[in-house]
Amino acid sequence: MAEREAERSVSQTVRAQLALRELIVSGGLRPGERISELQAVEVTGVSRTPVRMALVRLEEEGLLEAIPSGGFMVKAFSERDILDSIELRGTLEGLAARFAAERGVSSRDLEPLKQCLDEIDGLVRREPISMEAFSSYVALNARFHVLLAELSRSPPLIRQIDRASALPFASPSGFVMAQSALPEARQILLIGQDHHRVVVDAIENREGARAEAIMREHARLAARNLRLALRNRTHLDLLPAMALISAG
Amino acid sequence: MAEREAERSVSQTVRAQLALRELIVSGGLRPGERISELQAVEVTGVSRTPVRMALVRLEEEGLLEAIPSGGFMVKAFSERDILDSIELRGTLEGLAARFAAERGVSSRDLEPLKQCLDEIDGLVRREPISMEAFSSYVALNARFHVLLAELSRSPPLIRQIDRASALPFASPSGFVMAQSALPEARQILLIGQDHHRVVVDAIENREGARAEAIMREHARLAARNLRLALRNRTHLDLLPAMALISAG
DNA sequence: ATCGGAGATAATGTATACACAGAGTATTCT
DNA sequence: AGAATACTCTGTGTATACATTATCTCCGAT
């Protein structure tokens, strides 16, 4: 009931957007599949007007693609698109790290980042890593990335990073990941954690170029891991693979 | 009349979007000023529904900002925001140049770029440069940047560059520029032309790192020039200054 | 005189009705 | 029987009417 109250406080448009995004990311609609407004109305329970607004926003977000003759379809990403997007995000985050280092952040600003990393350490050090721990990790990792972006103190850059992270494989959807993938996921987590510590250190010491280089290398490594994962498994369940790489 | 026919072929939403963007970029509305739907309806001549769609798209584009209590306002950019955006665009274009060099483009792919640069040469070599020549230059320069982005063959990156270029100071709004600024604008044009030639050369020779570095340096120089221009003139007419830098 | 509250007004958010375009199917003609 | 055309039906694009919320003003009380 309280939940219902909370839902009522946000606009129908936002509710529709969240519901539709959830539907798309969870794989309820296949890439390339058309999403009709009527269908969206049934799913979300709101009228066509807010649904249309939500669809436009999801298109701008990159999850949907406008069909020339009208309407929208779920955007399909090639493997190359995904790998490029990861490198793209890494490049932007590298710029953010450089900005943070060059603009001179106080050690007080870095405190939240370090705390975030410590919390992650508490999760990934123990073995084997549980499904719940992995979920927590994904959330914490996302928080770290947000904090790093904000450290740049550059609204345009933060905005662009947000957009680059809006794609499914950059969203905290780790819960889709298969149990069997957990062990190797943990390896990636540990390496990523190391990278993050180096970045914080570089920023603290005002080494802009080094901070930037690390973030870019970090993304390239993540892309490489994803490519390997895609080679080993079938191409079928791309979404879990995307969730996996979101840990990077 | 034929124009009227052509207008009728595109949707009301697109027409509204174009009209409103023109209004904002031309300075018809001051930054921070609220834009009411009623006002937008009067300006565009279409109904509220397509107007709302256009407003949402312009928000995603970065020209408008949503007001928490409802509605939209023209987004205000600080000087730092603008400088950061230029460097951001340079970083993305640098990545595009590197992709182009590393993925191996044929010299046939580079032909349109070279032709574009030759056309620009024909415009800027003669002195003094006229207002018409400058307008032509801005259009050609925009084409060069689009061609370079496409050379990366990376849809996600192209998309992101498009968005980074959607802001006013990256749009071909050079016609606003004052006559008096033309001479120094020409200097920037010539330097930019040199940079572009180097980039094409680097891509042709598969030197990814060099191609990327040049584009980033190019953007940094453009940012520096803008900063100087803002110091010399008053802060008042930022739009002409933004037009000036769009030449970079 | 100033602050607070209540009411009115205007603007946004939402819903629905209508118009038009496109696709699919059925029927008719060759 | 096959193909072409016409008709229907589904779905998007647009307009407008309604509801809700926020802001501004005015009046009253302290």
Coordinates of C-alpha atoms (C1' of nucleotides) in Angstrom, one line a residue:
Chain A
M1 CA 0.0 0.0 0.0
A2 CA 2.8 2.3 0.9
E3 CA 4.4 1.1 -2.3
R4 CA 1.3 2.1 -4.2
E5 CA 1.5 5.6 -2.6
A6 CA 5.1 5.9 -3.6
E7 CA 4.2 4.9 -7.2
R8 CA 1.5 7.5 -7.3
S9 CA 3.9 10.2 -6.5
V10 CA 5.8 9.9 -9.7
S11 CA 4.3 10.8 -13.1
Q12 CA 2.6 8.2 -15.3
T13 CA 5.2 8.9 -17.9
V14 CA 8.1 7.9 -15.6
R15 CA 6.2 4.9 -14.4
A16 CA 5.7 3.8 -18.0
Q17 CA 9.3 4.4 -18.9
L18 CA 10.5 2.3 -16.0
A19 CA 8.1 -0.5 -16.7
L20 CA 9.0 -0.6 -20.4
R21 CA 12.7 -0.4 -19.8
E22 CA 12.4 -3.3 -17.4
L23 CA 10.5 -5.3 -20.0
I24 CA 13.1 -4.6 -22.6
V25 CA 16.2 -5.2 -20.5
S26 CA 14.8 -8.4 -18.9
G27 CA 14.4 -9.8 -22.4
G28 CA 10.6 -9.8 -22.5
L29 CA 10.9 -8.4 -26.1
R30 CA 13.4 -9.7 -28.5
P31 CA 15.8 -7.3 -30.3
G32 CA 14.3 -6.1 -33.6
E33 CA 10.8 -6.9 -32.3
R34 CA 8.2 -4.2 -32.8
I35 CA 6.6 -2.7 -29.7
S36 CA 3.1 -1.4 -30.4
E37 CA 1.6 1.3 -28.3
L38 CA -1.4 -0.8 -27.5
Q39 CA 0.9 -3.5 -26.1
A40 CA 2.7 -0.9 -24.1
V41 CA -0.5 0.5 -22.8
E42 CA -1.5 -3.0 -21.6
V43 CA 1.8 -3.6 -19.9
T44 CA 2.1 -0.3 -18.2
G45 CA -1.6 0.3 -17.4
V46 CA -1.4 4.0 -18.4
S47 CA -2.8 5.8 -21.4
R48 CA -1.3 6.2 -24.8
T49 CA -0.1 9.8 -24.2
P50 CA 2.4 9.0 -21.4
V51 CA 3.3 5.7 -23.1
R52 CA 4.3 7.7 -26.2
M53 CA 6.4 10.0 -24.1
A54 CA 8.1 7.1 -22.5
L55 CA 8.7 5.5 -25.9
V56 CA 10.4 8.7 -27.2
R57 CA 12.6 8.9 -24.1
L58 CA 13.6 5.2 -24.5
E59 CA 14.4 5.9 -28.1
E60 CA 16.7 8.8 -27.1
E61 CA 18.1 6.5 -24.4
G62 CA 19.1 4.0 -27.1
L63 CA 17.0 1.1 -26.1
L64 CA 14.4 1.6 -28.9
E65 CA 14.8 2.5 -32.5
A66 CA 12.2 4.5 -34.5
I67 CA 10.7 2.6 -37.5
P68 CA 10.6 5.0 -40.5
S69 CA 7.0 4.0 -41.3
G70 CA 6.1 4.7 -37.7
G71 CA 6.3 3.1 -34.3
F72 CA 9.3 1.7 -32.5
M73 CA 11.2 -1.5 -32.2
V74 CA 13.7 -2.9 -29.7
K75 CA 17.1 -1.9 -30.8
A76 CA 19.4 -4.7 -31.9
F77 CA 23.1 -4.5 -31.1
S78 CA 25.8 -6.4 -32.9
E79 CA 28.7 -7.7 -31.0
R80 CA 30.9 -5.0 -32.4
D81 CA 28.4 -2.3 -31.3
I82 CA 28.6 -3.7 -27.7
L83 CA 32.4 -3.8 -27.7
D84 CA 32.6 -0.3 -29.1
S85 CA 30.1 1.0 -26.6
I86 CA 32.3 -0.3 -23.8
E87 CA 35.4 1.3 -25.2
L88 CA 33.3 4.5 -25.7
R89 CA 32.3 4.5 -22.1
G90 CA 35.9 3.8 -21.0
T91 CA 37.1 6.8 -23.0
L92 CA 34.5 9.1 -21.5
E93 CA 35.3 7.9 -18.0
G94 CA 39.0 8.3 -18.7
L95 CA 38.3 12.0 -19.6
A96 CA 36.3 12.3 -16.3
A97 CA 39.2 10.8 -14.3
R98 CA 41.6 13.3 -16.0
F99 CA 39.3 16.2 -15.3
A100 CA 39.1 15.1 -11.7
A101 CA 42.9 14.9 -11.4
E102 CA 43.6 18.1 -13.2
R103 CA 40.9 20.2 -11.5
G104 CA 42.3 19.2 -8.2
V105 CA 39.9 17.4 -5.9
S106 CA 40.3 17.4 -2.2
S107 CA 41.0 14.1 -0.4
R108 CA 37.7 14.7 1.3
D109 CA 36.0 14.4 -2.1
L110 CA 37.7 11.0 -2.6
E111 CA 36.5 9.7 0.6
P112 CA 33.1 8.3 -0.7
L113 CA 35.0 6.5 -3.5
K114 CA 37.4 4.8 -1.1
Q115 CA 34.6 3.8 1.1
C116 CA 32.8 2.4 -1.9
L117 CA 35.8 0.4 -2.8
D118 CA 36.2 -0.9 0.8
E119 CA 32.7 -2.1 0.7
I120 CA 33.3 -3.9 -2.5
D121 CA 36.4 -5.5 -1.1
G122 CA 34.3 -6.9 1.8
L123 CA 32.1 -8.6 -0.8
V124 CA 34.6 -10.0 -3.3
R125 CA 37.4 -11.1 -1.0
R126 CA 35.5 -14.0 0.4
E127 CA 35.1 -17.1 -1.8
P128 CA 33.0 -18.5 -3.3
I129 CA 31.0 -15.4 -4.1
S130 CA 27.3 -15.8 -3.7
M131 CA 24.6 -14.6 -6.1
E132 CA 23.5 -12.0 -3.5
A133 CA 27.0 -10.7 -3.1
F134 CA 27.3 -10.3 -6.8
S135 CA 24.1 -8.3 -7.0
S136 CA 25.4 -6.1 -4.2
Y137 CA 28.6 -5.7 -6.0
V138 CA 26.9 -4.6 -9.2
A139 CA 25.1 -1.9 -7.3
L140 CA 28.2 -0.8 -5.5
N141 CA 30.2 -0.8 -8.7
A142 CA 27.6 1.3 -10.4
R143 CA 27.8 3.8 -7.5
F144 CA 31.6 4.0 -7.9
H145 CA 31.3 4.8 -11.6
V146 CA 28.7 7.5 -10.8
L147 CA 30.9 9.0 -8.1
L148 CA 33.9 9.0 -10.4
A149 CA 31.9 10.8 -13.2
E150 CA 30.7 13.4 -10.7
L151 CA 34.2 14.0 -9.5
S152 CA 34.9 15.5 -12.9
R153 CA 32.5 18.3 -11.9
S154 CA 31.6 18.6 -15.5
P155 CA 27.8 18.4 -16.1
P156 CA 28.2 17.9 -19.9
L157 CA 30.6 15.0 -19.4
I158 CA 28.5 13.5 -16.6
R159 CA 25.4 13.7 -18.9
Q160 CA 27.3 12.0 -21.7
I161 CA 28.6 9.2 -19.4
D162 CA 25.0 8.7 -18.2
R163 CA 23.9 8.2 -21.7
A164 CA 26.8 5.9 -22.6
S165 CA 25.8 3.8 -19.5
A166 CA 22.1 3.7 -20.3
L167 CA 22.5 0.7 -22.6
P168 CA 21.5 -2.7 -21.2
F169 CA 25.0 -4.0 -20.9
A170 CA 26.0 -1.1 -18.8
S171 CA 23.1 -1.3 -16.5
P172 CA 23.1 -3.1 -13.2
S173 CA 21.2 -6.1 -14.4
G174 CA 23.6 -8.7 -13.0
F175 CA 20.8 -10.7 -11.5
V176 CA 20.3 -12.3 -14.9
M177 CA 23.8 -13.9 -14.8
A178 CA 24.0 -17.6 -14.6
Q179 CA 25.3 -19.3 -11.5
S180 CA 27.9 -21.1 -13.5
A181 CA 29.5 -17.9 -14.6
L182 CA 30.2 -16.7 -11.1
P183 CA 33.7 -18.0 -10.6
E184 CA 35.2 -16.3 -13.7
A185 CA 33.1 -13.3 -13.0
R186 CA 34.9 -13.0 -9.6
Q187 CA 38.2 -12.9 -11.4
I188 CA 37.1 -9.9 -13.5
L189 CA 35.8 -8.3 -10.3
L190 CA 39.1 -8.5 -8.6
I191 CA 41.0 -7.1 -11.6
G192 CA 38.5 -4.3 -11.9
Q193 CA 38.9 -3.5 -8.2
D194 CA 42.6 -3.2 -8.7
H195 CA 42.1 -0.8 -11.6
H196 CA 39.7 1.3 -9.6
R197 CA 42.2 1.7 -6.7
V198 CA 44.9 2.8 -9.1
V199 CA 42.6 5.4 -10.6
V200 CA 41.7 6.8 -7.2
D201 CA 45.4 6.9 -6.4
A202 CA 46.3 8.7 -9.7
I203 CA 43.6 11.3 -9.1
E204 CA 44.8 11.9 -5.6
N205 CA 48.3 12.5 -6.9
R206 CA 47.1 14.8 -9.6
E207 CA 48.3 12.4 -12.4
G208 CA 45.7 13.2 -15.0
A209 CA 47.3 11.3 -17.9
R210 CA 47.7 8.2 -15.8
A211 CA 44.2 8.3 -14.4
E212 CA 42.8 8.6 -17.9
A213 CA 45.0 5.8 -19.3
I214 CA 43.9 3.4 -16.6
M215 CA 40.2 3.9 -17.2
R216 CA 40.7 3.4 -20.9
E217 CA 42.8 0.3 -20.4
H218 CA 40.2 -0.9 -17.9
A219 CA 37.5 -0.7 -20.6
R220 CA 39.6 -2.4 -23.2
L221 CA 40.2 -5.2 -20.8
A222 CA 36.5 -5.5 -20.1
A223 CA 35.8 -5.6 -23.9
R224 CA 38.4 -8.3 -24.3
N225 CA 36.9 -10.4 -21.5
L226 CA 33.5 -10.0 -23.1
R227 CA 34.8 -11.1 -26.5
L228 CA 36.3 -14.2 -24.9
A229 CA 33.1 -15.0 -23.1
L230 CA 31.1 -14.7 -26.3
R231 CA 33.5 -17.0 -28.1
N232 CA 33.2 -19.7 -25.4
R233 CA 29.5 -19.7 -24.9
T234 CA 26.9 -19.6 -27.5
H235 CA 25.8 -16.3 -28.9
L236 CA 22.3 -17.1 -27.6
D237 CA 22.1 -15.5 -24.2
L238 CA 23.8 -12.2 -24.9
L239 CA 22.0 -10.5 -22.0
P240 CA 23.8 -12.5 -19.3
A241 CA 27.1 -11.8 -21.0
M242 CA 26.2 -8.1 -21.0
A243 CA 25.4 -8.4 -17.3
L244 CA 28.8 -10.0 -16.8
I245 CA 30.7 -7.3 -18.4
S246 CA 28.8 -4.6 -16.5
A247 CA 31.0 -5.7 -13.6
G248 CA 34.0 -4.2 -15.4
Chain B
M1 CA 4.0 26.5 -52.4
A2 CA 6.4 23.8 -53.3
E3 CA 7.9 24.5 -49.9
R4 CA 4.6 24.1 -48.3
E5 CA 4.2 20.7 -50.0
A6 CA 7.6 19.7 -48.7
E7 CA 6.7 20.8 -45.2
R8 CA 3.6 18.8 -45.3
S9 CA 5.5 15.6 -46.1
V10 CA 7.3 15.6 -42.7
S11 CA 5.4 15.0 -39.4
Q12 CA 4.2 17.9 -37.3
T13 CA 6.5 16.7 -34.6
V14 CA 9.6 17.1 -36.7
R15 CA 8.4 20.5 -38.0
A16 CA 7.8 21.7 -34.4
Q17 CA 11.2 20.4 -33.3
L18 CA 12.9 22.3 -36.1
A19 CA 11.0 25.5 -35.5
L20 CA 11.7 25.4 -31.8
R21 CA 15.3 24.6 -32.2
E22 CA 15.7 27.5 -34.6
L23 CA 14.0 29.7 -32.1
I24 CA 16.3 28.7 -29.3
V25 CA 19.6 28.7 -31.3
S26 CA 18.8 32.1 -32.9
G27 CA 18.5 33.5 -29.4
G28 CA 14.8 34.1 -29.5
L29 CA 14.6 32.8 -26.0
R30 CA 17.2 33.6 -23.3
P31 CA 19.0 30.9 -21.4
G32 CA 17.1 30.0 -18.3
E33 CA 13.8 31.3 -19.7
R34 CA 10.9 29.1 -19.4
I35 CA 9.2 27.9 -22.6
S36 CA 5.5 27.3 -22.2
E37 CA 3.6 24.8 -24.3
L38 CA 1.1 27.5 -25.3
Q39 CA 3.9 29.7 -26.5
A40 CA 5.4 26.8 -28.5
V41 CA 2.0 26.1 -30.0
E42 CA 1.7 29.7 -31.2
V43 CA 5.2 29.6 -32.6
T44 CA 4.9 26.3 -34.4
G45 CA 1.3 26.4 -35.4
V46 CA 0.8 22.7 -34.5
S47 CA -1.1 21.2 -31.6
R48 CA 0.1 20.5 -28.1
T49 CA 0.7 16.8 -28.6
P50 CA 3.5 17.1 -31.3
V51 CA 4.8 20.2 -29.5
R52 CA 5.3 18.1 -26.3
M53 CA 7.0 15.4 -28.3
A54 CA 9.3 18.0 -29.8
L55 CA 10.1 19.5 -26.4
V56 CA 11.0 16.1 -25.0
R57 CA 13.3 15.5 -27.9
L58 CA 14.9 18.9 -27.5
E59 CA 15.5 18.1 -23.9
E60 CA 17.2 14.9 -24.7
E61 CA 19.2 16.8 -27.3
G62 CA 20.5 19.1 -24.6
L63 CA 18.9 22.4 -25.6
L64 CA 16.2 22.3 -23.0
E65 CA 16.1 21.4 -19.4
A66 CA 13.2 19.9 -17.6
I67 CA 11.9 21.9 -14.7
P68 CA 11.1 19.6 -11.7
S69 CA 7.8 21.2 -11.1
G70 CA 6.9 20.7 -14.8
G71 CA 7.6 22.2 -18.1
F72 CA 10.9 23.1 -19.8
M73 CA 13.4 26.0 -19.8
V74 CA 16.2 26.9 -22.2
K75 CA 19.3 25.3 -20.9
A76 CA 22.0 27.7 -19.6
F77 CA 25.6 26.8 -20.2
S78 CA 28.5 28.2 -18.2
E79 CA 31.7 29.1 -19.9
R80 CA 33.2 26.0 -18.4
D81 CA 30.4 23.8 -19.7
I82 CA 31.0 25.0 -23.2
L83 CA 34.8 24.5 -23.0
D84 CA 34.2 21.0 -21.6
S85 CA 31.8 20.2 -24.3
I86 CA 34.3 21.1 -26.9
E87 CA 37.0 18.9 -25.4
L88 CA 34.4 16.2 -25.0
R89 CA 33.5 16.3 -28.7
G90 CA 37.2 16.3 -29.5
T91 CA 37.8 13.2 -27.4
L92 CA 34.9 11.4 -29.2
E93 CA 36.1 12.5 -32.6
G94 CA 39.6 11.4 -31.6
L95 CA 38.2 7.9 -30.9
A96 CA 36.5 8.0 -34.2
A97 CA 39.7 8.9 -36.0
R98 CA 41.5 6.0 -34.2
F99 CA 38.8 3.5 -35.1
A100 CA 39.0 4.7 -38.7
A101 CA 42.8 4.2 -38.8
E102 CA 42.8 0.9 -37.0
R103 CA 39.9 -0.7 -38.8
G104 CA 41.6 0.1 -42.1
V105 CA 39.7 2.3 -44.4
S106 CA 40.4 2.2 -48.1
S107 CA 41.7 5.3 -49.8
R108 CA 38.5 5.3 -51.7
D109 CA 36.7 5.9 -48.4
L110 CA 38.9 8.9 -47.8
E111 CA 38.1 10.5 -51.1
P112 CA 35.0 12.4 -49.9
L113 CA 37.0 13.8 -47.0
K114 CA 39.8 15.0 -49.3
Q115 CA 37.3 16.5 -51.7
C116 CA 35.6 18.3 -48.8
L117 CA 38.9 19.7 -47.6
D118 CA 39.8 20.9 -51.2
E119 CA 36.5 22.7 -51.3
I120 CA 37.2 24.4 -48.0
D121 CA 40.7 25.4 -49.3
G122 CA 39.0 27.2 -52.2
L123 CA 37.0 29.2 -49.8
V124 CA 39.5 30.2 -47.2
R125 CA 42.7 30.7 -49.2
R126 CA 41.4 34.0 -50.8
E127 CA 41.4 37.0 -48.6
P128 CA 39.4 38.8 -47.2
I129 CA 36.9 36.1 -46.5
S130 CA 33.3 37.1 -47.1
M131 CA 30.3 36.4 -44.9
E132 CA 28.9 34.1 -47.6
A133 CA 32.2 32.2 -47.8
F134 CA 32.2 31.8 -44.0
S135 CA 28.7 30.3 -44.1
S136 CA 29.7 27.9 -46.8
Y137 CA 32.8 27.0 -44.8
V138 CA 30.7 26.2 -41.7
A139 CA 28.5 23.9 -43.8
L140 CA 31.5 22.2 -45.4
N141 CA 33.3 21.9 -42.0
A142 CA 30.2 20.2 -40.5
R143 CA 30.2 17.8 -43.5
F144 CA 33.8 16.9 -42.9
H145 CA 33.1 16.2 -39.2
V146 CA 30.2 14.0 -40.1
L147 CA 32.2 12.1 -42.7
L148 CA 35.0 11.6 -40.2
A149 CA 32.6 10.2 -37.6
E150 CA 31.1 7.8 -40.2
L151 CA 34.5 6.6 -41.1
S152 CA 34.7 5.0 -37.7
R153 CA 32.0 2.6 -38.9
S154 CA 30.8 2.5 -35.3
P155 CA 27.1 3.4 -35.0
P156 CA 27.3 3.8 -31.2
L157 CA 30.1 6.3 -31.5
I158 CA 28.5 8.1 -34.4
R159 CA 25.4 8.5 -32.3
Q160 CA 27.3 9.8 -29.4
I161 CA 29.2 12.3 -31.6
D162 CA 25.9 13.5 -33.0
R163 CA 24.7 14.2 -29.6
A164 CA 27.8 16.0 -28.5
S165 CA 27.5 18.1 -31.7
A166 CA 23.9 18.9 -31.1
L167 CA 24.6 21.8 -28.8
P168 CA 24.3 25.3 -30.2
F169 CA 28.0 26.0 -30.2
A170 CA 28.6 23.0 -32.4
S171 CA 25.8 23.7 -34.8
P172 CA 26.3 25.6 -38.1
S173 CA 25.0 28.9 -36.8
G174 CA 27.9 30.9 -38.1
F175 CA 25.6 33.4 -39.7
V176 CA 25.1 35.1 -36.4
M177 CA 28.8 36.0 -36.3
A178 CA 29.7 39.6 -36.4
Q179 CA 31.5 41.0 -39.4
S180 CA 34.3 42.3 -37.2
A181 CA 35.2 38.8 -36.1
L182 CA 35.8 37.5 -39.6
P183 CA 39.6 38.2 -39.8
E184 CA 40.5 36.3 -36.7
A185 CA 38.0 33.7 -37.6
R186 CA 39.9 33.1 -40.8
Q187 CA 43.1 32.4 -38.8
I188 CA 41.3 29.7 -36.8
L189 CA 39.9 28.3 -40.1
L190 CA 43.4 27.9 -41.6
I191 CA 44.8 26.2 -38.5
G192 CA 41.8 23.9 -38.4
Q193 CA 42.2 23.1 -42.0
D194 CA 45.9 22.0 -41.4
H195 CA 44.8 19.8 -38.5
H196 CA 42.2 18.1 -40.7
R197 CA 44.7 17.4 -43.4
V198 CA 47.0 15.8 -40.8
V199 CA 44.2 13.6 -39.5
V200 CA 43.3 12.3 -42.9
D201 CA 47.0 11.6 -43.5
A202 CA 47.3 9.7 -40.2
I203 CA 44.2 7.6 -41.0
E204 CA 45.5 6.8 -44.4
N205 CA 48.8 5.6 -42.9
R206 CA 47.0 3.6 -40.2
E207 CA 48.5 5.7 -37.4
G208 CA 45.6 5.4 -35.0
A209 CA 47.3 7.0 -32.0
R210 CA 48.5 10.0 -34.1
A211 CA 45.1 10.5 -35.6
E212 CA 43.5 10.5 -32.2
A213 CA 46.0 12.8 -30.7
I214 CA 45.5 15.4 -33.4
M215 CA 41.8 15.5 -33.1
R216 CA 42.1 16.0 -29.3
E217 CA 44.7 18.6 -29.7
H218 CA 42.5 20.3 -32.3
A219 CA 39.7 20.5 -29.8
R220 CA 41.9 21.8 -27.1
L221 CA 43.1 24.6 -29.4
A222 CA 39.6 25.4 -30.3
A223 CA 38.7 25.7 -26.6
R224 CA 41.7 27.9 -26.0
N225 CA 40.7 30.2 -28.8
L226 CA 37.2 30.5 -27.5
R227 CA 38.5 31.3 -24.0
L228 CA 40.6 34.1 -25.4
A229 CA 37.7 35.4 -27.5
L230 CA 35.6 35.5 -24.4
R231 CA 38.2 37.3 -22.4
N232 CA 38.6 40.1 -25.1
R233 CA 34.9 40.7 -25.8
T234 CA 32.2 41.1 -23.3
H235 CA 30.5 38.0 -22.1
L236 CA 27.2 39.3 -23.5
D237 CA 27.0 37.9 -26.9
L238 CA 28.0 34.3 -26.2
L239 CA 26.1 33.0 -29.2
P240 CA 28.4 34.7 -31.8
A241 CA 31.4 33.3 -29.9
M242 CA 29.8 29.9 -30.0
A243 CA 29.4 30.3 -33.8
L244 CA 33.0 31.3 -34.0
I245 CA 34.2 28.2 -32.3
S246 CA 32.0 26.0 -34.4
A247 CA 34.5 26.6 -37.1
G248 CA 37.1 24.6 -35.2
Chain C
dA1 C1' 3.2 46.4 7.9
dT2 C1' 4.3 41.8 7.2
dC3 C1' 3.4 37.1 7.2
dG4 C1' 0.4 33.3 6.4
dG5 C1' -3.3 31.1 4.3
dA6 C1' -6.9 30.4 1.0
dG7 C1' -8.7 30.9 -3.4
dA8 C1' -8.3 31.6 -8.2
dT9 C1' -6.0 31.2 -12.5
dA10 C1' -3.0 29.3 -15.6
dA11 C1' -0.2 25.7 -17.2
dT12 C1' 1.1 20.9 -17.3
dG13 C1' -0.2 16.0 -17.1
dT14 C1' -3.5 12.6 -18.8
dA15 C1' -7.1 10.6 -21.4
dT16 C1' -9.7 9.8 -25.4
dA17 C1' -11.7 10.6 -29.9
dC18 C1' -10.8 11.2 -34.7
dA19 C1' -8.2 11.0 -39.0
dC20 C1' -5.1 8.9 -42.0
dA21 C1' -1.8 5.6 -43.6
dG22 C1' -0.2 1.0 -44.4
dA23 C1' -0.6 -3.9 -44.5
dG24 C1' -3.1 -7.9 -45.1
dT25 C1' -6.8 -10.5 -47.0
dA26 C1' -10.5 -11.6 -49.9
dT27 C1' -12.8 -11.2 -54.1
dT28 C1' -13.0 -10.6 -58.9
dC29 C1' -11.4 -10.5 -63.4
dT30 C1' -8.4 -12.3 -66.9
Chain D
dA1 C1' -5.8 -20.8 -61.2
dG2 C1' -3.1 -16.8 -60.6
dA3 C1' -2.7 -12.1 -60.2
dA4 C1' -4.4 -7.6 -59.3
dT5 C1' -7.3 -4.5 -57.1
dA6 C1' -10.3 -3.0 -53.6
dC7 C1' -11.7 -3.1 -49.0
dT8 C1' -11.1 -3.7 -44.2
dC9 C1' -8.7 -3.6 -40.1
dT10 C1' -5.0 -2.4 -37.2
dG11 C1' -2.1 1.0 -35.6
dT12 C1' 0.1 5.5 -35.5
dG13 C1' -0.2 10.7 -35.8
dT14 C1' -2.8 14.5 -34.2
dA15 C1' -6.2 17.3 -31.8
dT16 C1' -8.9 18.5 -28.0
dA17 C1' -11.2 18.0 -23.7
dC18 C1' -10.6 17.1 -18.9
dA19 C1' -8.1 16.8 -14.4
dT20 C1' -4.6 18.0 -11.4
dT21 C1' -1.0 20.7 -9.7
dA22 C1' 1.6 24.8 -8.9
dT23 C1' 2.0 29.5 -8.6
dC24 C1' 0.4 34.1 -7.7
dT25 C1' -2.5 37.2 -5.7
dC26 C1' -5.5 39.0 -2.4
dC27 C1' -7.4 39.2 2.0
dG28 C1' -7.2 38.8 6.8
dA29 C1' -5.0 38.3 11.1
dT30 C1' -1.3 39.2 14.2

